[in-house]
Short mmCIF file of C-alpha atoms and ligand atoms in Angstrom, two decimals:
data_model
loop_
_atom_site.label_atom_id
_atom_site.label_comp_id
_atom_site.label_asym_id
_atom_site.label_seq_id
_atom_site.Cartn_x
_atom_site.Cartn_y
_atom_site.Cartn_z
CA MET A 1 16.46 -10.13 -1.03
CA ILE A 2 12.91 -10.15 -0.92
CA ASN A 3 10.54 -8.99 -4.13
CA VAL A 4 6.98 -8.58 -2.75
CA ILE A 5 4.25 -8.87 -5.97
CA GLY A 6 1.26 -7.18 -4.52
CA LEU A 7 1.57 -4.37 -2.36
CA GLY A 8 -2.19 -4.78 -1.38
CA TYR A 9 -3.99 -5.21 2.57
CA ILE A 10 -1.49 -8.25 2.69
CA GLY A 11 1.29 -7.57 0.84
CA LEU A 12 2.16 -4.30 1.84
CA PRO A 13 2.01 -5.31 6.27
CA THR A 14 4.52 -7.93 5.00
CA ALA A 15 7.22 -6.48 3.11
CA LEU A 16 7.18 -3.67 5.90
CA MET A 17 7.27 -5.91 8.56
CA PHE A 18 10.74 -8.21 6.80
CA ALA A 19 12.17 -4.34 5.97
CA ALA A 20 11.11 -3.34 9.32
CA HIS A 21 13.15 -6.02 10.45
CA GLY A 22 16.64 -6.16 8.75
CA LEU A 23 15.87 -7.35 5.59
CA GLU A 24 16.23 -5.94 1.89
CA VAL A 25 12.85 -5.90 0.61
CA VAL A 26 11.38 -4.64 -2.97
CA GLY A 27 8.00 -3.98 -2.99
CA THR A 28 6.64 -4.69 -6.59
CA ASP A 29 2.90 -3.61 -7.82
CA SER A 30 1.33 -3.72 -11.14
CA ASN A 31 -0.64 -0.25 -10.05
CA SER A 32 2.26 2.66 -10.52
CA ALA A 33 -0.63 4.79 -8.49
CA VAL A 34 0.46 2.42 -6.06
CA VAL A 35 3.83 2.85 -6.58
CA ASP A 36 4.10 5.98 -6.68
CA GLU A 37 2.15 7.39 -3.50
CA LEU A 38 4.74 4.53 -2.02
CA VAL A 39 7.49 6.22 -3.31
CA ALA A 40 6.08 9.59 -1.94
CA GLY A 41 6.24 8.66 1.56
CA ASN A 42 2.54 8.07 1.94
CA ILE A 43 0.95 4.33 2.78
CA THR A 44 -2.10 3.47 0.43
CA PHE A 45 -4.71 2.10 2.63
CA LYS A 46 -5.74 3.12 6.54
CA GLU A 47 -5.05 0.41 9.09
CA ASP A 48 -3.55 1.12 13.73
CA GLY A 49 0.39 0.68 13.45
CA LEU A 50 0.35 0.66 9.85
CA LYS A 51 2.41 4.22 9.52
CA PRO A 52 5.20 3.76 12.07
CA LEU A 53 6.14 0.07 10.81
CA PHE A 54 5.79 2.29 7.20
CA ASP A 55 9.14 4.39 8.85
CA ARG A 56 10.60 1.90 10.18
CA ALA A 57 10.61 0.50 6.89
CA LEU A 58 12.12 3.14 5.19
CA ALA A 59 14.94 3.49 7.94
CA GLY A 60 15.69 0.08 7.17
CA SER A 61 16.61 -1.19 3.34
CA ILE A 62 13.20 -0.89 1.34
CA ARG A 63 12.55 0.33 -2.22
CA PHE A 64 9.42 0.65 -4.66
CA SER A 65 9.02 -0.19 -8.03
CA THR A 66 6.60 -1.41 -10.48
CA ASP A 67 9.01 -4.03 -11.95
CA TYR A 68 10.02 -6.81 -10.66
CA GLN A 69 13.09 -7.71 -9.63
CA ILE A 70 15.51 -10.52 -9.70
CA ALA A 71 15.81 -11.74 -5.83
CA ASP A 72 16.61 -14.82 -3.67
CA THR A 73 12.60 -15.37 -2.23
CA TYR A 74 9.69 -13.49 -3.71
CA ILE A 75 6.62 -12.98 -2.21
CA VAL A 76 3.00 -13.38 -4.18
CA SER A 77 0.41 -11.09 -2.54
CA VAL A 78 -2.22 -10.74 -5.52
CA PRO A 79 -6.14 -11.12 -5.64
CA THR A 80 -7.44 -14.20 -6.33
CA PRO A 81 -11.16 -13.83 -6.94
CA TYR A 82 -13.76 -16.61 -7.92
CA ASP A 83 -15.44 -16.42 -11.52
CA LYS A 84 -18.95 -15.14 -9.75
CA GLU A 85 -20.63 -18.07 -12.98
CA THR A 86 -18.65 -21.20 -12.06
CA LYS A 87 -17.60 -20.38 -8.47
CA LYS A 88 -14.36 -21.63 -9.31
CA ILE A 89 -11.14 -19.97 -8.28
CA ASP A 90 -9.70 -16.90 -11.39
CA ALA A 91 -5.94 -17.96 -10.62
CA SER A 92 -4.95 -15.56 -13.71
CA ILE A 93 -3.34 -12.75 -11.69
CA VAL A 94 -1.11 -14.96 -9.29
CA CYS A 95 -0.77 -17.10 -12.62
CA ALA A 96 0.00 -13.77 -14.32
CA ALA A 97 3.10 -12.36 -11.42
CA VAL A 98 4.76 -16.35 -11.34
CA SER A 99 5.16 -16.41 -15.37
CA THR A 100 6.85 -12.34 -14.66
CA ILE A 101 9.13 -14.03 -11.95
CA VAL A 102 10.23 -16.49 -13.61
CA ASP A 103 10.99 -14.59 -16.88
CA VAL A 104 13.12 -12.56 -14.12
CA CYS A 105 14.91 -14.81 -10.78
CA SER A 106 17.66 -17.05 -11.42
CA ASP A 107 17.64 -20.80 -10.50
CA GLY A 108 18.17 -21.31 -6.92
CA ALA A 109 15.45 -18.90 -6.04
CA THR A 110 12.26 -19.58 -3.85
CA ILE A 111 8.10 -18.37 -5.31
CA ILE A 112 6.00 -18.06 -2.01
CA ILE A 113 2.90 -17.81 -2.64
CA GLU A 114 0.36 -16.44 0.33
CA SER A 115 -2.50 -15.29 -1.89
CA THR A 116 -5.20 -18.11 -1.09
CA VAL A 117 -5.99 -20.69 -3.32
CA SER A 118 -7.87 -22.98 -3.56
CA PRO A 119 -6.66 -26.88 -2.70
CA GLY A 120 -4.56 -27.80 -6.62
CA THR A 121 -4.52 -24.26 -8.10
CA ILE A 122 -0.84 -24.70 -7.02
CA ASP A 123 -0.19 -28.00 -8.94
CA ARG A 124 -2.53 -27.37 -11.31
CA CYS A 125 -1.67 -23.99 -12.32
CA VAL A 126 1.54 -22.78 -10.76
CA ARG A 127 3.73 -25.36 -11.02
CA PRO A 128 3.77 -26.32 -14.88
CA LEU A 129 5.27 -22.76 -14.57
CA LEU A 130 7.97 -23.60 -13.46
CA ALA A 131 8.93 -26.68 -16.06
CA GLY A 132 12.35 -27.08 -16.96
CA ARG A 133 13.92 -24.71 -14.59
CA SER A 134 15.06 -25.71 -10.78
CA ILE A 135 13.30 -22.79 -8.53
CA ASP A 136 11.88 -24.14 -5.41
CA LEU A 137 7.74 -23.33 -4.81
CA VAL A 138 6.25 -22.71 -1.49
CA HIS A 139 2.23 -21.69 -0.34
CA ALA A 140 1.95 -19.41 3.35
CA PRO A 141 -0.69 -17.98 3.23
CA GLU A 142 -1.68 -15.04 5.56
CA ARG A 143 -4.60 -14.64 7.97
CA ILE A 144 -3.43 -11.55 9.28
CA ILE A 145 -7.36 -9.67 9.58
CA PRO A 146 -7.34 -6.26 9.25
CA GLY A 147 -8.17 -3.76 11.89
CA LYS A 148 -5.18 -5.73 14.06
CA MET A 149 -2.62 -6.70 11.16
CA MET A 150 0.36 -5.32 13.05
CA HIS A 151 -0.64 -7.73 16.56
CA GLU A 152 -1.49 -10.84 14.37
CA LEU A 153 0.95 -10.56 11.71
CA ILE A 154 3.68 -10.99 14.34
CA HIS A 155 1.57 -12.94 16.83
CA ASN A 156 -0.36 -16.02 14.80
CA ALA A 157 -0.09 -18.63 13.78
CA ARG A 158 1.29 -19.60 10.98
CA THR A 159 1.40 -22.16 7.72
CA ILE A 160 4.08 -23.42 5.69
CA GLY A 161 3.58 -25.83 2.69
CA ALA A 162 6.61 -26.97 0.70
CA ASP A 163 7.72 -29.71 -1.00
CA ASN A 164 10.97 -30.91 1.07
CA ALA A 165 11.55 -29.87 4.42
CA ASP A 166 14.72 -28.47 3.87
CA THR A 167 12.59 -25.59 1.51
CA ALA A 168 10.27 -25.61 4.33
CA GLN A 169 12.42 -24.87 6.97
CA ARG A 170 14.56 -22.46 5.13
CA VAL A 171 10.98 -20.26 4.78
CA ARG A 172 10.91 -20.94 8.30
CA GLN A 173 13.36 -19.38 9.28
CA LEU A 174 12.75 -16.04 7.23
CA TYR A 175 9.19 -15.78 8.98
CA SER A 176 10.72 -16.28 11.94
CA SER A 177 12.86 -12.98 11.72
CA PHE A 178 8.91 -10.95 12.66
CA CYS A 179 6.95 -13.77 13.64
CA VAL A 180 6.91 -15.62 16.95
CA GLY A 181 3.49 -17.65 16.54
CA GLU A 182 3.80 -21.21 16.03
CA ILE A 183 4.90 -22.21 12.74
CA THR A 184 3.77 -25.26 11.36
CA THR A 185 4.99 -26.98 8.17
CA THR A 186 2.83 -29.17 5.61
CA ASP A 187 2.63 -30.33 2.14
CA ILE A 188 1.33 -27.78 -0.56
CA ARG A 189 -1.87 -28.97 -0.88
CA THR A 190 -2.28 -29.25 2.91
CA ALA A 191 -1.20 -25.67 3.59
CA GLU A 192 -4.12 -25.13 0.64
CA LEU A 193 -7.03 -26.59 1.86
CA THR A 194 -6.30 -25.71 5.66
CA LYS A 195 -6.32 -22.30 4.77
CA VAL A 196 -9.39 -22.28 2.90
CA VAL A 197 -11.25 -24.77 5.35
CA GLU A 198 -10.58 -21.96 8.02
CA ASN A 199 -12.17 -19.32 6.22
CA THR A 200 -15.51 -21.67 5.17
CA PHE A 201 -15.21 -22.29 9.29
CA ARG A 202 -16.15 -19.02 10.28
CA ASP A 203 -18.33 -18.73 7.21
CA ILE A 204 -20.61 -21.43 8.71
CA ASN A 205 -20.26 -20.17 12.48
CA ILE A 206 -21.67 -16.98 11.24
CA ALA A 207 -24.18 -18.58 8.82
CA PHE A 208 -25.81 -20.75 11.45
CA ALA A 209 -25.67 -17.42 14.11
CA ASN A 210 -27.20 -15.16 10.82
CA GLU A 211 -29.81 -18.36 10.91
CA LEU A 212 -30.85 -18.08 14.54
CA ALA A 213 -31.40 -14.29 14.75
CA ARG A 214 -34.17 -14.67 11.82
CA LEU A 215 -35.52 -17.56 14.30
CA CYS A 216 -35.56 -15.98 16.64
CA HIS A 217 -37.12 -12.55 15.47
CA GLU A 218 -39.68 -15.53 14.28
CA ALA A 219 -40.25 -16.74 17.85
CA GLU A 220 -39.93 -13.69 19.44
CA LEU A 221 -36.96 -14.48 21.84
CA ASP A 222 -33.41 -12.68 21.90
CA VAL A 223 -30.94 -14.22 19.98
CA TYR A 224 -28.15 -12.58 22.03
CA GLU A 225 -29.04 -14.25 25.38
CA VAL A 226 -29.42 -18.02 23.47
CA ILE A 227 -26.10 -17.55 21.85
CA ARG A 228 -24.50 -16.30 25.01
CA ILE A 229 -26.53 -19.09 27.37
CA ALA A 230 -25.68 -21.93 24.45
CA ASN A 231 -21.85 -20.92 24.50
CA MET A 232 -22.20 -21.73 28.18
CA HIS A 233 -21.68 -25.18 27.17
CA PRO A 234 -18.39 -25.74 27.60
CA ARG A 235 -18.43 -27.33 23.89
CA VAL A 236 -20.12 -24.31 22.15
CA ASN A 237 -18.80 -21.33 20.66
CA ILE A 238 -21.69 -19.56 18.55
CA LEU A 239 -20.13 -16.35 16.48
CA ASN A 240 -22.66 -13.85 16.49
CA PRO A 241 -24.84 -12.85 13.84
CA GLY A 242 -24.22 -9.39 11.52
CA PRO A 243 -25.81 -7.62 8.37
CA GLY A 244 -23.51 -10.29 6.49
CA VAL A 245 -20.22 -11.22 5.69
CA GLY A 246 -18.13 -9.25 3.40
CA GLY A 247 -14.45 -8.50 2.91
CA HIS A 248 -12.24 -10.22 0.39
CA CYS A 249 -12.27 -13.64 2.54
CA ILE A 250 -14.96 -15.39 4.55
CA SER A 251 -17.07 -13.81 2.15
CA VAL A 252 -15.24 -15.16 -1.22
CA ASP A 253 -12.46 -18.62 -0.15
CA PRO A 254 -16.04 -21.19 0.49
CA TRP A 255 -16.94 -20.76 -3.00
CA PHE A 256 -13.33 -21.88 -4.26
CA LEU A 257 -14.63 -25.37 -2.96
CA VAL A 258 -18.28 -24.91 -4.08
CA GLY A 259 -16.48 -24.19 -7.40
CA ASP A 260 -14.35 -27.65 -7.57
CA TYR A 261 -16.64 -30.02 -5.65
CA PRO A 262 -20.34 -29.24 -6.23
CA GLU A 263 -21.57 -32.13 -5.81
CA THR A 264 -20.11 -33.24 -2.62
CA VAL A 265 -20.53 -30.24 -1.23
CA ASP A 266 -23.74 -28.78 1.16
CA ILE A 267 -23.52 -26.73 4.13
CA ILE A 268 -20.93 -24.50 2.81
CA ARG A 269 -22.92 -23.82 -0.20
CA THR A 270 -26.00 -23.19 2.35
CA ALA A 271 -23.89 -21.14 4.59
CA ARG A 272 -22.48 -18.74 1.61
CA HIS A 273 -26.58 -18.14 1.30
CA VAL A 274 -27.57 -17.47 4.10
CA ASN A 275 -24.48 -15.35 4.40
CA ASP A 276 -24.78 -13.87 1.02
CA THR A 277 -29.13 -13.00 1.38
CA GLN A 278 -28.60 -11.61 5.33
CA PRO A 279 -28.37 -8.50 3.40
CA SER A 280 -32.14 -8.92 2.63
CA TYR A 281 -32.26 -10.01 5.62
CA VAL A 282 -31.94 -6.95 7.59
CA LEU A 283 -33.85 -4.54 4.45
CA HIS A 284 -36.80 -7.23 5.37
CA ARG A 285 -35.66 -5.55 9.38
CA ILE A 286 -35.91 -1.56 7.98
CA LYS A 287 -38.99 -1.93 6.65
CA GLU A 288 -40.83 -3.85 9.29
CA VAL A 289 -39.62 -1.11 11.98
CA MET A 290 -40.06 1.91 9.95
CA ALA A 291 -43.77 0.43 9.85
CA ALA A 292 -43.67 0.18 13.73
CA GLU A 293 -42.23 3.80 13.98
CA ASP A 294 -44.20 5.16 11.37
CA ILE A 295 -41.40 6.45 9.75
CA ASN A 296 -42.78 6.94 5.58
CA ASP A 297 -39.78 8.47 4.49
CA ILE A 298 -36.93 6.54 3.90
CA SER A 299 -34.46 9.51 3.17
CA ARG A 300 -35.01 9.77 6.91
CA VAL A 301 -33.31 6.97 7.53
CA GLY A 302 -29.67 5.94 7.62
CA LEU A 303 -26.70 3.70 7.24
CA TYR A 304 -24.15 3.86 9.90
CA GLY A 305 -21.16 1.86 8.41
CA LEU A 306 -20.55 1.45 4.74
CA ALA A 307 -16.95 -0.57 5.36
CA TYR A 308 -17.29 -4.39 5.70
CA LYS A 309 -16.38 -4.93 9.12
CA GLU A 310 -15.34 -2.04 12.14
CA ASP A 311 -12.69 0.29 11.88
CA VAL A 312 -11.17 -0.78 8.17
CA ASP A 313 -11.91 1.32 5.22
CA ASP A 314 -12.02 -1.33 3.17
CA THR A 315 -15.21 -2.07 1.58
CA ARG A 316 -15.14 -5.26 -0.51
CA GLU A 317 -18.16 -7.46 -0.71
CA SER A 318 -19.55 -4.95 1.96
CA PRO A 319 -22.93 -5.97 3.10
CA SER A 320 -23.99 -2.54 3.46
CA LEU A 321 -23.00 -1.40 -0.26
CA ARG A 322 -25.19 -5.19 -1.30
CA LEU A 323 -28.14 -2.72 0.53
CA LEU A 324 -27.72 -0.57 -1.11
CA GLU A 325 -28.31 -2.25 -4.61
CA LEU A 326 -31.07 -4.40 -2.98
CA LEU A 327 -32.37 -0.46 -1.98
CA GLY A 328 -32.64 0.10 -6.10
CA ASP A 329 -34.20 4.01 -6.30
CA ASP A 330 -34.34 4.48 -2.79
CA ALA A 331 -30.60 3.98 -2.59
CA ALA A 332 -30.50 7.70 -3.46
CA ARG A 333 -32.27 8.76 -1.07
CA ILE A 334 -31.27 6.51 2.26
CA GLN A 335 -28.21 8.55 4.17
CA THR A 336 -24.96 7.03 5.18
CA TYR A 337 -22.38 7.80 6.54
CA ASP A 338 -18.65 6.26 7.39
CA PRO A 339 -16.06 7.76 9.70
CA HIS A 340 -13.73 5.46 7.44
CA VAL A 341 -14.64 5.28 3.70
CA ASP A 342 -15.24 8.68 1.21
CA ALA A 343 -17.90 10.16 1.69
CA GLY A 344 -18.85 10.48 -2.00
CA ARG A 345 -19.14 6.95 -2.30
CA THR A 346 -22.95 6.55 -1.88
CA GLN A 347 -24.92 9.76 -3.31
CA GLN A 348 -26.40 11.04 0.31
CA SER A 349 -23.35 10.87 2.46
CA ALA A 350 -22.58 12.76 4.94
CA ASP A 351 -19.16 14.07 6.27
CA SER A 352 -20.06 13.46 9.95
CA LEU A 353 -21.95 11.92 12.66
CA SER A 354 -23.35 14.59 13.74
CA ALA A 355 -24.66 16.11 10.36
CA PHE A 356 -24.91 12.75 9.53
CA LEU A 357 -28.05 12.21 12.58
CA GLU A 358 -28.93 15.57 12.12
CA ARG A 359 -30.78 13.84 8.62
CA VAL A 360 -32.58 11.11 10.36
CA ASP A 361 -34.78 9.81 12.24
CA MET A 362 -33.75 5.97 11.93
CA VAL A 363 -30.25 4.58 12.54
CA VAL A 364 -29.63 1.58 10.98
CA ILE A 365 -26.01 0.43 12.40
CA MET A 366 -24.63 -1.10 10.30
CA VAL A 367 -21.25 -1.63 11.44
CA GLY A 368 -19.39 -0.95 15.18
CA HIS A 369 -16.62 1.32 14.23
CA ASP A 370 -15.03 2.81 17.60
CA GLN A 371 -16.47 5.85 16.57
CA ILE A 372 -20.43 4.87 16.91
CA ARG A 373 -19.53 2.49 20.25
CA GLU A 374 -17.65 5.70 22.17
CA SER A 375 -20.02 7.98 21.22
CA MET A 376 -23.73 6.01 21.69
CA GLN A 377 -25.24 8.89 23.73
CA MET A 378 -25.99 10.67 20.01
CA LEU A 379 -28.04 8.20 19.09
CA ALA A 380 -30.62 8.94 21.82
CA GLY A 381 -34.27 9.61 20.76
CA LYS A 382 -33.48 8.33 17.26
CA VAL A 383 -35.02 4.99 16.51
CA ILE A 384 -32.24 2.53 16.16
CA LEU A 385 -31.95 -0.32 14.70
CA ASP A 386 -28.52 -2.60 15.34
CA THR A 387 -27.69 -5.50 13.12
CA ARG A 388 -24.47 -5.65 15.52
CA HIS A 389 -25.70 -5.38 19.00
CA ILE A 390 -23.51 -3.09 20.26
CA CYS A 391 -26.48 -0.33 21.71
CA ASP A 392 -28.31 -0.34 24.89
CA LEU A 393 -29.76 2.82 24.71
CA PRO A 394 -33.65 1.76 25.28
CA GLY A 395 -35.85 1.10 23.09
CA VAL A 396 -33.42 -0.34 20.41
CA HIS A 397 -34.30 -2.71 17.62
CA SER A 398 -32.19 -6.20 16.41
CA LEU A 399 -31.81 -8.20 13.93
N1 LIG B 424 -6.67 -8.49 2.50
C1 LIG B 424 -7.18 -9.75 3.72
O1 LIG B 424 -7.64 -9.39 4.93
C2 LIG B 424 -6.64 -10.89 3.87
C3 LIG B 424 -6.19 -11.77 4.57
C4 LIG B 424 -5.87 -12.74 3.97
C5 LIG B 424 -5.25 -12.66 3.08
N2 LIG B 424 -5.50 -12.76 2.13
C6 LIG B 424 -5.40 -12.98 0.16
O2 LIG B 424 -4.43 -12.49 0.11
C7 LIG B 424 -4.51 -12.14 -0.98
C8 LIG B 424 -4.25 -10.39 -1.34
O3 LIG B 424 -5.26 -9.62 -1.05
P1 LIG B 424 -5.16 -8.38 -0.60
O4 LIG B 424 -6.26 -7.73 0.53
O5 LIG B 424 -3.47 -8.11 -0.27
O6 LIG B 424 -5.79 -7.88 -2.04
P2 LIG B 424 -5.27 -6.01 -2.34
O7 LIG B 424 -6.33 -6.18 -3.67
O8 LIG B 424 -5.35 -4.89 -1.35
O9 LIG B 424 -3.93 -5.96 -2.82
C9 LIG B 424 -3.55 -6.91 -4.35
C10 LIG B 424 -2.14 -5.67 -5.38
O10 LIG B 424 -1.44 -6.72 -5.65
C11 LIG B 424 -1.50 -5.67 -6.98
N3 LIG B 424 -1.77 -6.30 -8.38
C12 LIG B 424 -2.08 -7.13 -9.20
N4 LIG B 424 -1.76 -8.03 -10.47
C13 LIG B 424 -0.22 -7.54 -10.02
C14 LIG B 424 1.04 -8.25 -10.86
N5 LIG B 424 0.80 -9.35 -11.85
N6 LIG B 424 1.97 -7.93 -10.57
C15 LIG B 424 1.82 -6.84 -9.44
N7 LIG B 424 1.08 -6.54 -8.34
C16 LIG B 424 0.09 -6.85 -9.41
C17 LIG B 424 -2.85 -5.52 -7.40
O11 LIG B 424 -2.56 -3.71 -7.57
C18 LIG B 424 -3.04 -5.21 -5.29
O12 LIG B 424 -2.27 -3.69 -5.38
C19 LIG B 424 -5.67 -12.28 -1.71
O13 LIG B 424 -5.19 -14.01 -2.18
C20 LIG B 424 -6.49 -13.01 -0.74
O14 LIG B 424 -7.61 -13.19 -0.73
C21 LIG B 424 -6.60 -11.40 2.16
#
C-alpha cells in the first residue's frame, strides 16, 4: 500500500494516478478541510483532467485521511518554502512529515521524498530521523507543470535518487505503473541538485528574456522579433519575456542555491533579482502607456489575470499580486479579473470578462488564459499593454 503525504498540487494527482492504475493508496493531508472535501467527492483545485482521474481513482482503491497509515511505501509531497532572510530551504515541513512516518511505519518501508529540496537536505535533515531503523530513503523529484499535469505525469522523464540499485529498481517499477517516460536512476544528492538546476536554468533563461525586453524597449526595437530571429540559430533557444516569474517552483528553487552557496553563485542571484523586479518594470510600463494614451485615472485600468500562469487557479508568487502590492493605495482602485481565480481576491474584481471590460479603458494582459486568447476581439478599441505577446490588435503596447 502507498501512503501519499500531502495532497496539494503534486500529491493529489500522484495519489490518484497510482490508484487509477490499480495500486492501493491512502492520501493523507494534515489539513482536515482538504481531506473532508476529497471524502465528499470534490477535487480541491482546478486542473484539466483531474476530475476524471479522481473518478477513476475512486472506482479503484483510494481513501483519504488525516492519519498517517502503516504502508509499504510513503510518498512525501509537502511544501518546501525558503527562508526569505537567509534564502535557505525551510525543510521543517518535510522533516515533520518524515518524523510522523517513522513513528507509524514498520521496518522495511520505503520513504520517497517528491518535494523539491536543496542538495544535501536529505542527508542533513531527513536521514538522521531514520537512525536505527531499516527504512529505505529515495528522492523522486516531481517535474509536472500545472495546466498539463495529467499528460506530464504519464509522459515526463523522471529521476529516481536512491542509496542502492535494488531500491532504485523497485521504485522505478512502482512509477512505471503509470509513467511511460524514461526513468533515470542516480544517487540522492545528484537527484536533489538536478531538480533545482532544471528550474534554475529556466529562471535564468527567462531573466535573460526579461532583460532583453527592457533593453529593446529602450532601443526602440521589437524584442519578440529579435528573439524569433536569434532562435533561428541552431544552438540558441531564448524563452519569452513576461510580467515576472511566479508559482511555487521557478521563483523559489533557485533561492536554495543562493542560500547554500552565497559566495559562489552570481548569475543565479542576479536572475532572481531581474525576475523579481519585472512586476515593477510592468508598473513602469503601465505609467508610460497611461501617459502616452492620456489616461489619468487608474480606476479605468484593468489587470487581466491574477494566476501566475495561463489556465490555472494558482496565485502563489503571482506577478499580478506583486504588482498590486507595488501599486500601494492604487491597488484598491485598479480593476482586476481572472476567470480562474475567485472574484473577491482583490477589491475591484469583476465576475465576468464583459463586466471587467465595461469598467476599463486600458487592459494590461498579465496572463494568457485561453479565455482571453479566444475573446481577443472583445478588447478592440481598448488601450492594451500586452505582457504576454498574445494580442495582435492594432496599436497594442508591449513590454
Ligand atoms: N506545484 C507545482 O507545480 C510543483 C511542481 C514540482 C514540484 N513541486 C514541489 O512539490 C512539493 C509540494 O508542492 P505543492 O505545490 O503540491 O504544495 P501544496 O501546498 O499544494 O500542497 C502541500 C499539501 O501538504 C499538506 N501538508 C503540509 N504539511 C503536512 C504534513 N506534515 N502532513 C501531511 N500533509 C501536510 C498541506 O496541507 C497541503 O495540502 C513542493 O516541494 C514543491 O516545490 C511543486
